[in-house]
Coordinates of C-alpha atoms and ligand atoms in Angstrom, one line a residue:
M1 CA 27.9 2.6 -17.7
T2 CA 25.0 1.7 -15.8
R3 CA 25.3 -2.1 -14.3
K4 CA 22.1 -3.9 -14.6
I5 CA 20.7 -5.6 -11.0
W6 CA 18.5 -8.7 -10.7
V7 CA 16.2 -8.7 -8.4
F8 CA 15.0 -11.4 -6.6
D9 CA 12.0 -11.3 -4.2
T10 CA 11.2 -13.7 -1.9
T11 CA 8.3 -11.9 -0.6
L12 CA 6.5 -14.8 -0.7
R13 CA 9.0 -17.5 1.0
D14 CA 11.2 -15.5 3.4
G15 CA 8.1 -12.9 3.9
E16 CA 5.8 -15.5 4.4
Q17 CA 7.6 -17.0 7.4
V18 CA 6.7 -13.5 9.4
P19 CA 4.2 -15.3 12.2
G20 CA 0.5 -15.2 10.8
A21 CA 1.7 -14.1 7.1
K22 CA 0.2 -17.4 5.7
L23 CA -0.9 -17.0 2.3
N24 CA -3.4 -19.0 0.6
L25 CA -3.1 -20.7 -2.8
Y26 CA -4.8 -17.9 -4.3
E27 CA -3.3 -14.8 -2.3
K28 CA -0.2 -16.5 -3.1
V29 CA -1.4 -16.6 -7.1
E30 CA -2.0 -13.0 -6.7
V31 CA 0.4 -11.0 -5.0
A32 CA 2.6 -13.0 -7.5
K33 CA 0.7 -11.5 -10.2
Q34 CA 1.1 -8.5 -8.8
L35 CA 5.2 -8.6 -8.2
K36 CA 5.2 -9.7 -12.3
K37 CA 3.8 -6.3 -12.7
L38 CA 6.2 -4.9 -10.2
Q39 CA 9.0 -6.6 -12.8
V40 CA 10.4 -8.2 -10.8
D41 CA 13.5 -10.9 -12.2
I42 CA 12.5 -13.6 -9.9
I43 CA 9.7 -14.7 -7.8
E44 CA 10.5 -16.9 -4.7
A45 CA 7.4 -18.9 -4.1
G46 CA 7.8 -20.6 -0.7
F47 CA 9.2 -23.3 0.6
P48 CA 7.2 -26.4 -1.2
A49 CA 8.5 -29.7 1.3
S50 CA 7.1 -27.8 4.0
S51 CA 3.2 -28.4 3.2
T52 CA 0.7 -29.7 0.7
G53 CA -0.6 -26.1 0.3
D54 CA 2.5 -24.6 -0.2
F55 CA 3.3 -27.1 -2.6
N56 CA 0.0 -26.5 -4.6
A57 CA 0.6 -23.1 -4.4
V58 CA 4.5 -23.0 -5.8
M59 CA 3.3 -25.4 -8.4
E60 CA 0.4 -23.0 -9.6
V61 CA 2.6 -19.8 -9.2
A62 CA 4.5 -21.3 -11.7
K63 CA 1.4 -22.2 -14.0
Q64 CA 0.1 -18.8 -14.0
V65 CA 2.7 -15.7 -13.0
G66 CA 5.6 -17.6 -14.8
N67 CA 4.4 -18.3 -18.2
T68 CA 6.2 -16.3 -20.0
S69 CA 10.3 -15.4 -20.5
D70 CA 10.2 -12.4 -18.9
I71 CA 10.6 -13.4 -15.3
M72 CA 12.4 -17.0 -12.8
I73 CA 10.3 -18.7 -10.5
T74 CA 11.7 -20.2 -7.8
A75 CA 11.2 -22.6 -4.7
L76 CA 13.4 -22.9 -1.2
A77 CA 15.3 -26.4 -0.3
R78 CA 17.4 -27.8 2.2
A79 CA 20.2 -29.6 0.7
V80 CA 18.3 -33.0 0.9
K81 CA 16.4 -34.5 -2.2
Q82 CA 13.0 -35.2 -1.2
D83 CA 13.3 -31.3 -1.1
I84 CA 15.1 -30.9 -4.1
D85 CA 12.3 -32.7 -6.0
A86 CA 9.4 -30.9 -4.4
V87 CA 10.8 -28.0 -6.0
Y88 CA 11.3 -29.1 -8.9
N89 CA 8.1 -30.4 -9.2
S90 CA 6.3 -27.7 -8.3
V91 CA 8.1 -24.5 -10.0
K92 CA 8.7 -27.0 -13.4
Y93 CA 5.4 -25.5 -14.6
A94 CA 7.5 -22.4 -15.0
N95 CA 9.1 -20.9 -18.6
N96 CA 12.0 -20.5 -16.7
P97 CA 12.4 -22.5 -13.6
M98 CA 15.1 -21.9 -11.3
I99 CA 15.8 -25.0 -7.6
H100 CA 17.1 -23.3 -4.9
I101 CA 19.1 -25.2 -2.3
V102 CA 20.0 -23.7 0.9
L103 CA 22.5 -25.1 3.2
G104 CA 25.2 -23.6 6.1
T105 CA 28.0 -22.5 6.3
S106 CA 29.3 -21.1 9.8
D107 CA 31.5 -23.0 12.1
I108 CA 28.1 -22.7 14.2
H109 CA 25.5 -24.2 11.4
V110 CA 28.0 -26.9 10.7
E111 CA 28.7 -28.1 14.1
K112 CA 26.0 -27.4 16.3
K113 CA 23.3 -27.8 13.9
F114 CA 24.6 -29.9 12.3
N115 CA 26.9 -31.9 14.5
K116 CA 29.3 -32.4 10.9
S117 CA 32.4 -31.8 9.6
K118 CA 33.4 -29.1 7.5
D119 CA 34.4 -31.0 4.7
Q120 CA 30.8 -33.6 4.6
I121 CA 28.7 -30.7 5.2
L122 CA 30.3 -28.9 1.7
Q123 CA 30.0 -32.6 0.2
I124 CA 27.0 -32.6 0.7
G125 CA 26.1 -29.3 -0.8
V126 CA 27.8 -30.5 -3.6
D127 CA 25.6 -33.5 -3.8
A128 CA 22.5 -31.7 -3.6
V129 CA 23.9 -28.9 -6.9
K130 CA 25.0 -32.3 -8.8
Y131 CA 21.8 -33.4 -8.0
A132 CA 19.5 -30.6 -8.7
K133 CA 21.6 -29.8 -12.3
T134 CA 20.5 -33.2 -13.3
L135 CA 16.1 -31.6 -12.8
T136 CA 17.0 -28.1 -14.2
N137 CA 20.1 -25.6 -15.7
E138 CA 19.2 -22.8 -13.0
V139 CA 20.8 -24.0 -9.5
Q140 CA 21.3 -21.1 -6.5
Y141 CA 23.0 -21.6 -4.0
S142 CA 23.1 -19.9 -0.8
T143 CA 26.2 -20.4 2.2
E144 CA 23.6 -19.7 5.2
D145 CA 25.1 -17.6 7.7
A146 CA 27.7 -16.5 4.9
S147 CA 28.5 -13.5 7.3
R148 CA 29.5 -15.0 10.6
S149 CA 31.7 -17.5 8.1
D150 CA 35.2 -18.8 8.0
F151 CA 35.9 -16.8 4.8
E152 CA 38.5 -19.4 3.4
Y153 CA 35.9 -21.5 4.2
L154 CA 33.2 -19.8 2.5
W155 CA 34.7 -19.3 -0.1
S156 CA 35.9 -23.1 -1.2
T157 CA 32.4 -23.8 -0.6
I158 CA 31.3 -20.9 -3.3
E159 CA 34.1 -22.6 -5.5
A160 CA 33.0 -26.1 -4.7
V161 CA 29.1 -25.7 -5.6
M162 CA 29.9 -23.8 -8.8
K163 CA 32.0 -26.5 -10.4
A164 CA 29.4 -28.6 -9.6
G165 CA 26.8 -25.9 -12.3
A166 CA 25.5 -23.4 -9.5
T167 CA 24.2 -20.9 -12.0
M168 CA 23.5 -18.4 -9.0
I169 CA 25.3 -17.4 -5.6
N170 CA 23.5 -16.0 -3.1
V171 CA 25.6 -14.8 -0.1
P172 CA 23.2 -14.5 3.1
D173 CA 23.6 -12.0 6.3
T174 CA 21.3 -14.7 8.0
V175 CA 20.8 -13.3 11.5
G176 CA 21.6 -9.2 10.3
Y177 CA 25.1 -9.7 12.1
A178 CA 27.0 -7.8 9.0
E179 CA 28.3 -3.9 8.6
P180 CA 28.0 -2.6 5.7
Q181 CA 31.6 -1.7 4.9
E182 CA 33.0 -5.0 6.5
F183 CA 29.8 -6.7 4.3
G184 CA 31.0 -5.2 0.8
E185 CA 34.2 -5.9 1.3
M186 CA 33.1 -9.3 1.6
I187 CA 31.1 -9.3 -1.4
Y188 CA 33.7 -7.6 -3.4
K189 CA 36.5 -10.1 -2.4
L190 CA 34.2 -12.5 -3.3
N191 CA 33.1 -11.4 -6.7
D192 CA 36.9 -10.9 -7.7
R193 CA 37.7 -14.6 -7.1
M194 CA 33.9 -15.8 -8.6
K195 CA 34.8 -13.4 -11.7
N196 CA 38.0 -15.1 -12.5
L197 CA 36.6 -18.8 -11.9
N198 CA 33.1 -18.2 -14.2
D199 CA 31.6 -14.6 -14.8
K200 CA 28.2 -16.6 -15.9
V201 CA 27.5 -16.8 -12.7
L202 CA 25.6 -14.5 -10.8
L203 CA 27.0 -12.9 -7.3
S204 CA 23.4 -12.3 -5.0
V205 CA 23.1 -11.3 -1.4
H206 CA 20.1 -11.9 0.9
C207 CA 20.3 -9.6 4.3
H208 CA 18.3 -9.8 7.3
N209 CA 17.4 -6.6 9.3
D210 CA 18.2 -7.3 13.1
L211 CA 20.7 -4.1 13.7
G212 CA 18.0 -2.3 11.3
M213 CA 21.0 -2.5 8.4
A214 CA 19.5 -4.6 5.6
T215 CA 19.3 -2.1 3.1
A216 CA 22.4 -0.6 4.0
N217 CA 24.1 -3.6 3.7
T218 CA 22.5 -4.8 0.2
L219 CA 23.6 -1.6 -1.1
A220 CA 26.8 -2.0 0.0
A221 CA 27.0 -5.2 -2.0
V222 CA 25.6 -3.5 -4.6
K223 CA 28.6 -1.0 -4.6
N224 CA 30.8 -3.6 -4.3
G225 CA 29.7 -5.8 -7.2
A226 CA 26.7 -8.0 -6.2
D227 CA 24.7 -8.8 -9.5
K228 CA 21.3 -9.6 -7.9
V229 CA 19.9 -8.4 -5.0
E230 CA 17.2 -10.6 -2.9
C231 CA 14.1 -8.8 -1.2
T232 CA 10.8 -8.3 0.6
I233 CA 8.3 -5.7 -0.2
N234 CA 7.8 -3.7 2.8
G235 CA 10.9 -5.6 4.4
I236 CA 8.6 -8.0 6.0
G237 CA 10.3 -11.1 6.6
E238 CA 11.9 -13.4 9.7
R239 CA 12.5 -11.7 12.8
A240 CA 12.7 -8.0 11.8
G241 CA 12.9 -9.0 8.1
N242 CA 14.4 -8.4 4.7
A243 CA 16.4 -5.9 3.0
A244 CA 12.7 -3.9 1.7
L245 CA 12.6 -4.6 -1.5
E246 CA 10.9 -0.4 -2.4
E247 CA 14.2 1.1 -0.2
V248 CA 16.9 -0.8 -2.2
V249 CA 15.3 0.0 -5.8
M250 CA 14.3 3.8 -4.4
A251 CA 17.8 4.2 -3.5
M252 CA 19.8 3.3 -6.8
I253 CA 17.1 5.1 -8.9
T254 CA 17.3 8.1 -6.2
R255 CA 21.5 8.1 -5.8
D256 CA 21.9 7.1 -9.0
K257 CA 25.7 7.8 -9.8
V258 CA 26.9 6.3 -6.4
Y259 CA 25.9 2.9 -7.4
G260 CA 26.0 3.1 -11.2
A261 CA 23.5 0.3 -11.6
Q262 CA 19.8 -0.2 -12.1
T263 CA 17.1 -2.7 -11.9
N264 CA 13.9 -3.6 -14.2
I265 CA 11.7 -2.6 -11.7
N266 CA 8.1 -0.4 -12.4
A267 CA 8.9 1.5 -9.7
K268 CA 5.2 3.2 -10.7
E269 CA 4.1 -0.4 -8.8
I270 CA 5.5 -0.2 -5.7
M271 CA 2.9 0.8 -3.8
N272 CA -0.1 -1.0 -5.2
T273 CA 2.5 -4.4 -4.2
S274 CA 3.1 -2.9 -0.4
R275 CA -1.0 -2.1 0.0
L276 CA -2.2 -6.1 -1.8
V277 CA 0.8 -7.4 0.6
S278 CA 0.0 -5.3 3.8
S279 CA -3.8 -6.7 3.5
F280 CA -3.4 -9.9 2.5
M281 CA -0.6 -11.0 4.9
G282 CA -3.2 -8.7 7.7
L283 CA 0.6 -7.0 8.4
D284 CA 0.3 -3.2 8.4
V285 CA 3.2 -0.9 7.2
Q286 CA 4.6 1.1 10.4
V287 CA 3.8 4.8 9.4
N288 CA 7.5 6.2 9.2
K289 CA 8.4 2.8 7.1
A290 CA 10.4 4.7 4.3
I291 CA 9.2 4.9 0.3
T292 CA 5.8 2.8 1.6
G293 CA 4.7 4.1 4.8
D294 CA 1.8 6.3 5.6
N295 CA 3.9 9.6 6.2
A296 CA 6.9 9.0 3.6
F297 CA 5.6 11.5 1.4
A298 CA 3.4 13.3 3.8
H299 CA 4.4 16.4 5.3
S300 CA 2.7 18.1 8.4
S301 CA 5.1 20.8 10.0
G302 CA 4.8 24.6 8.9
I303 CA 8.5 25.4 7.7
H304 CA 8.7 21.6 5.7
Q305 CA 5.5 22.4 4.5
D306 CA 6.2 26.6 3.4
G307 CA 9.4 25.1 2.1
L308 CA 7.7 22.8 -0.4
L309 CA 5.1 25.1 -1.2
K310 CA 7.8 27.5 -2.5
S311 CA 10.5 24.5 -3.9
R312 CA 9.6 20.9 -3.7
D313 CA 13.8 20.0 -3.5
A314 CA 13.5 22.1 -0.3
Y315 CA 12.2 18.6 1.8
E316 CA 12.0 16.0 -1.2
I317 CA 14.1 14.3 -2.9
I318 CA 12.0 11.3 -3.8
S319 CA 8.3 12.6 -6.3
P320 CA 5.8 10.2 -4.8
T321 CA 4.2 10.0 -8.3
A322 CA 7.2 8.0 -9.1
V323 CA 6.2 5.0 -6.6
G324 CA 2.5 5.0 -7.8
L325 CA 1.0 7.9 -5.2
D326 CA -0.8 10.9 -6.8
D327 CA 1.3 13.5 -4.6
M328 CA 2.6 14.7 -1.9
E329 CA 0.0 15.1 1.4
L330 CA 0.6 18.8 3.1
V331 CA -1.4 17.2 6.1
L332 CA -3.4 20.5 8.4
T333 CA -1.9 19.8 12.0
A334 CA -1.4 22.5 14.7
R335 CA 2.0 22.4 13.8
S336 CA 1.5 23.6 10.0
G337 CA 1.9 27.5 9.4
R338 CA 0.1 29.9 7.2
H339 CA 1.1 29.7 4.0
A340 CA -0.1 26.0 4.4
V341 CA -3.1 27.0 5.4
K342 CA -3.6 29.6 2.8
N343 CA -2.4 27.1 -0.3
A344 CA -5.6 25.0 1.2
L345 CA -8.1 27.3 1.4
E346 CA -7.0 28.4 -2.2
K347 CA -7.1 25.5 -3.7
L348 CA -10.4 25.3 -2.1
N349 CA -11.5 28.3 -3.8
L350 CA -11.7 30.3 -0.7
D351 CA -10.1 33.3 -1.2
L352 CA -9.8 35.5 1.8
T353 CA -8.2 39.0 1.9
A354 CA -5.6 39.2 5.1
E355 CA -7.6 39.9 7.9
Q356 CA -9.9 37.6 7.1
F357 CA -7.4 35.0 6.6
E358 CA -5.7 35.9 10.3
G359 CA -9.0 35.1 11.6
V360 CA -9.8 32.0 9.7
F361 CA -6.1 31.1 11.0
E362 CA -6.5 31.8 14.4
N363 CA -9.8 29.7 14.7
F364 CA -7.8 26.8 12.7
L365 CA -4.8 26.8 15.3
T366 CA -7.9 26.2 17.8
L367 CA -9.9 23.4 16.0
A368 CA -5.9 21.8 15.2
D369 CA -4.8 21.7 19.1
A370 CA -8.0 19.8 19.8
K371 CA -8.4 17.5 16.7
K372 CA -4.8 15.2 15.4
E373 CA -5.7 16.6 12.0
V374 CA -8.1 19.1 10.2
Y375 CA -9.4 18.0 7.1
N376 CA -10.6 20.0 4.0
H377 CA -14.4 19.4 5.2
D378 CA -13.1 21.4 8.1
L379 CA -11.6 24.5 6.3
Y380 CA -15.1 25.2 5.1
V381 CA -16.6 25.2 8.5
L382 CA -14.0 27.4 9.8
V383 CA -14.4 30.1 7.5
E384 CA -18.1 30.4 7.2
D385 CA -18.5 30.3 11.3
Y386 CA -15.8 33.4 11.0
F387 CA -18.1 35.1 8.4
K388 CA -20.8 34.3 10.4
K389 CA -19.4 35.8 13.3
H390 CA -18.3 38.6 11.9
N391 CA -22.2 39.0 10.2
M392 CA -20.5 38.6 6.7
A393 CA -23.0 36.4 4.6
T394 CA -22.2 34.2 2.3
E395 CA -23.6 32.9 -0.9
T396 CA -23.6 29.1 0.4
T397 CA -23.7 27.4 3.9
Y398 CA -21.2 25.3 4.0
S399 CA -21.9 23.0 6.7
D400 CA -25.0 22.2 4.8
Y401 CA -22.8 19.8 2.4
F402 CA -21.1 18.0 5.1
Y403 CA -21.9 15.2 7.8
E404 CA -20.9 15.0 11.8
I405 CA -21.8 12.1 13.7
E406 CA -24.2 12.9 16.6
D407 CA -24.8 9.5 18.3
L408 CA -24.5 5.8 17.7
Q409 CA -25.5 2.9 18.4
V410 CA -24.1 -0.9 17.0
I411 CA -25.5 -3.9 18.3
S412 CA -23.2 -7.1 17.4
N413 CA -25.0 -10.1 17.5
S414 CA -24.8 -13.3 15.0
I415 CA -28.8 -12.9 14.6
F416 CA -29.2 -9.5 13.4
P417 CA -26.1 -7.1 13.7
S418 CA -28.0 -3.6 13.1
A419 CA -26.4 0.3 13.5
S420 CA -28.7 3.5 14.8
V421 CA -26.5 6.5 13.6
K422 CA -28.1 10.5 14.0
L423 CA -26.1 12.6 12.2
R424 CA -26.0 16.7 11.5
K425 CA -25.8 18.1 8.5
G426 CA -25.6 21.8 8.6
E427 CA -29.0 22.4 11.0
A428 CA -30.8 19.2 10.1
I429 CA -30.9 16.1 12.0
I430 CA -30.9 12.8 10.7
K431 CA -31.5 9.4 12.2
H432 CA -31.4 5.9 11.1
S433 CA -31.4 1.9 11.5
A434 CA -30.1 -0.3 9.0
S435 CA -28.4 -4.2 9.4
G436 CA -25.9 -5.9 7.8
S437 CA -23.8 -8.9 8.4
G438 CA -21.9 -7.5 11.1
P439 CA -22.1 -4.6 13.0
I440 CA -19.7 -2.7 10.8
A441 CA -22.1 -3.5 7.8
A442 CA -24.4 -2.6 9.5
L443 CA -22.9 1.4 10.8
Y444 CA -21.7 1.6 6.8
T445 CA -25.0 0.8 5.7
A446 CA -27.0 3.1 7.5
I447 CA -24.9 6.5 6.6
T448 CA -24.3 5.0 3.5
E449 CA -28.5 5.5 3.1
M450 CA -28.3 8.8 5.1
T451 CA -26.2 10.3 3.0
E452 CA -27.2 8.9 0.1
I453 CA -23.1 8.5 -1.1
E454 CA -22.6 4.8 -2.4
T455 CA -19.5 3.4 -1.7
K456 CA -17.6 0.4 -1.7
L457 CA -15.7 -0.6 1.3
V458 CA -12.4 -1.3 -0.1
E459 CA -9.7 -1.5 2.6
Y460 CA -10.8 -1.7 6.6
N461 CA -8.0 -1.9 8.9
I462 CA -8.0 -1.5 12.9
S463 CA -5.5 -0.6 15.2
S464 CA -4.9 0.1 18.4
V465 CA -2.7 3.4 19.0
S466 CA -1.7 2.6 22.7
R467 CA -1.8 -0.4 25.0
G468 CA -3.7 -1.5 27.3
K469 CA -8.5 -0.8 28.7
E470 CA -8.0 2.7 27.6
A471 CA -6.4 2.2 24.0
L472 CA -7.1 4.3 21.2
G473 CA -8.6 2.5 18.1
K474 CA -7.3 3.2 14.6
V475 CA -9.4 2.8 11.8
K476 CA -8.3 2.9 8.6
I477 CA -9.8 2.6 5.7
Q478 CA -10.2 3.2 1.7
V479 CA -13.3 3.5 -0.1
A480 CA -14.5 3.5 -3.9
Y481 CA -16.5 5.9 -5.3
E482 CA -17.5 6.8 -9.4
G483 CA -13.1 5.0 -10.0
E484 CA -11.4 6.9 -7.8
T485 CA -10.6 6.1 -4.4
Y486 CA -9.8 7.9 -1.3
L487 CA -8.6 7.1 2.0
A488 CA -9.7 8.2 5.5
K489 CA -9.1 7.5 9.0
A490 CA -9.9 8.2 12.9
T491 CA -9.0 7.6 16.0
H492 CA -11.3 7.1 19.1
T493 CA -11.5 4.9 22.6
D494 CA -14.7 3.3 21.2
I495 CA -13.9 1.3 18.0
M496 CA -17.1 1.9 16.5
M497 CA -17.3 5.5 17.1
A498 CA -14.1 5.7 14.9
S499 CA -15.2 3.2 12.5
A500 CA -18.0 5.6 11.9
M501 CA -15.7 8.9 11.6
A502 CA -13.2 7.5 9.4
Y503 CA -16.7 6.6 7.1
I504 CA -17.5 9.9 7.4
N505 CA -14.4 11.6 7.1
A506 CA -14.4 9.6 3.8
I507 CA -17.7 10.8 2.7
N508 CA -17.0 14.3 3.5
T509 CA -14.1 14.7 1.2
I510 CA -15.8 12.8 -1.1
I511 CA -17.8 15.9 -1.2
V512 CA -15.1 18.6 -0.8
E513 CA -13.6 17.2 -4.3
K514 CA -17.0 16.1 -6.4
M515 CA -20.1 17.7 -4.4
M516 CA -19.1 21.4 -3.7
P517 CA -20.8 24.0 -5.6
E518 CA -18.5 25.4 -8.2
T519 CA -20.3 28.8 -7.3
A520 CA -19.2 28.3 -3.4
T521 CA -18.0 31.5 -2.8
V522 CA -17.8 33.6 0.3
Ligands
ACO1 C1 17.6 -19.2 6.7 C2 16.0 -19.6 6.8 O1 15.4 -18.8 6.2 S1 16.2 -21.4 5.7 C3 14.3 -21.3 5.6 C4 13.6 -22.0 6.8 N1 12.0 -22.4 6.4 C5 11.7 -23.4 6.9 O2 11.7 -24.1 7.6 C6 10.2 -24.0 5.7 C7 8.8 -24.1 6.9 N2 9.7 -26.0 7.5 C8 9.3 -26.9 7.2 O3 8.5 -27.1 7.2 C9 10.3 -27.6 8.0 O4 10.9 -27.1 9.3 C10 10.7 -28.9 6.9 C11 9.6 -29.9 6.2 C12 12.0 -28.2 6.4 C13 10.9 -30.2 8.1 O5 10.6 -30.7 9.1 P1 11.1 -31.8 9.9 O6 11.4 -32.6 9.2 O7 10.1 -31.8 10.5 O8 12.5 -31.0 10.8 P2 12.7 -30.0 11.7 O9 12.1 -29.0 11.5 O10 12.3 -30.1 12.8 O11 14.9 -30.0 11.4 C14 15.1 -29.4 10.3 C15 15.9 -30.9 10.4 O12 16.5 -30.5 8.5 C16 17.9 -30.5 8.8 N3 18.3 -29.0 8.1 C17 18.5 -27.5 8.3 N4 18.7 -27.0 7.8 C18 19.1 -27.7 6.5 C19 19.5 -27.6 5.2 N5 20.1 -26.3 4.8 N6 20.1 -28.7 4.6 C20 19.6 -30.1 4.8 N7 19.2 -30.4 6.5 C21 18.7 -29.3 6.6 C22 18.3 -29.6 10.3 O13 19.0 -30.4 10.6 C23 17.2 -30.9 10.8 O14 17.3 -32.4 10.4 P3 17.8 -33.7 12.1 O15 15.8 -33.5 12.4 O16 18.0 -34.5 11.2 O17 18.4 -33.1 12.9
KIV2 C1 18.0 -19.2 2.4 C2 18.4 -18.2 2.6 C3 18.8 -17.2 1.5 C4 18.0 -17.2 3.7 O1 16.7 -17.3 4.2 C5 18.7 -17.1 4.6 O2 20.1 -17.3 4.8 O3 18.5 -15.7 5.3

């Protein structure tokens, strides 16, 4: 039988502990609404005692998102009356409020942090739970630093707080010290004892990623009886972060026979949630991050691309559509082979003879060696160049459709930010200037007015690819056009040039998908 695993999302509490990731009230509510669409069971919305801003944000999440019976809203408190009151007074507006109390159980915490005896700390925990129970029925108790605690003391604490009324026991690997086998064994023993005492109390885990094992430890706990997992979107959180919700959930779906457990998560909302959190918190997702990284479903090497074209399961264990992406991406690079390039040409209706293909492929490799990625609009131009070189007539001049940047100048000031841009479209040269509220707005306005393709810039993201003065700027954008979104990127030492190139890549992609004539055959 498949067990149900509860998902407790702590993106808005532990995730928000990432330096610089603080969200305002509006942003917290928006993320919480998206977490509800993702169908998490519990949202930990913050730490209300820490500031008035966070108290109000938690209260707003409780009111606006906790207003239905399918979700529980909680927030964190130390084992301190004032913190517990702050949690209660903010989460009480939810249909299902819960108070979450944390207190350490390891010798390090008891002796060095609190300078108290084990009995004193245990009593403080019990009193905190008893007090919280006078306010709400649902109370979770977290035994901070559980994985470095003396097992019998950890158990005495859990037993005592369960008797005091805790409805969920959360066992944290606070400093990411645990190892899957060892952590699994600890959870097995705790589960056994807990179920004997009161089988209605849920056993939960909260794992950190200091040794890169947060997901593995969480899944080991699931295998060994844990009922609930605490996670964050994109694995963000204090220091090296927490177990990533998308990894834990997709592992249970993909390896269902191993875990025999499932969550209620609507996996198709994973990418939307990841992008929203990344954009609001200003935290880029590492490109190779499992499930939500840019390259998680992108294949770039010839042998893999060939294998995928023959049978998807050769190199794919999860369909990208399962997490809300359109499809896998075959990125054309200098490591691509003939099968992938032929497939891309065929998709564009560019049917070539074997001899023509070999000629185009040779030129493709030369271009790919010079560029990081070859786009569909580059393929059109490669085919056209081949035909021109071999004095063959073409019905359509493809390069007449696409834009290339020849030059640009951007003036950034607080009075009148402006941009002058020179574009090439086939043989034609177009020049234009525009102003805007900032340099990027001016640049993108100039290009929009020249190309007459009205897009909406949904996201603009710039990062440095390397260190130092010569660092390359990498620009990633998302634009909307006629109800669809297009992602594009570009890299250049000049960040304005990288910004313009990314935008032109998006424009050319829109042209390929929406504006190339059906009859565009060679
Ligand atoms: C593992 C985790 O992620 S736990 C959650 C971490 N999150 C946060 O810390 C939320 C943000 N924190 C804050 O805003 C502040 O630290 C506050 C409001 C919690 C406390 O602020 P202050 O009162 O100024 O105390 P400060 O943070 O300097 O020190 C923590 C105090 O809480 C005590 N404390 C720490 N953990 C606990 C606990 N679980 N239960 C009871 N007391 C605790 C410490 O011993 C210390 O008390 P002391 O002043 O008597 O030595
Ligand atoms: C509050 C607890 C669950 C925590 O964040 C930790 O121990 O890491």
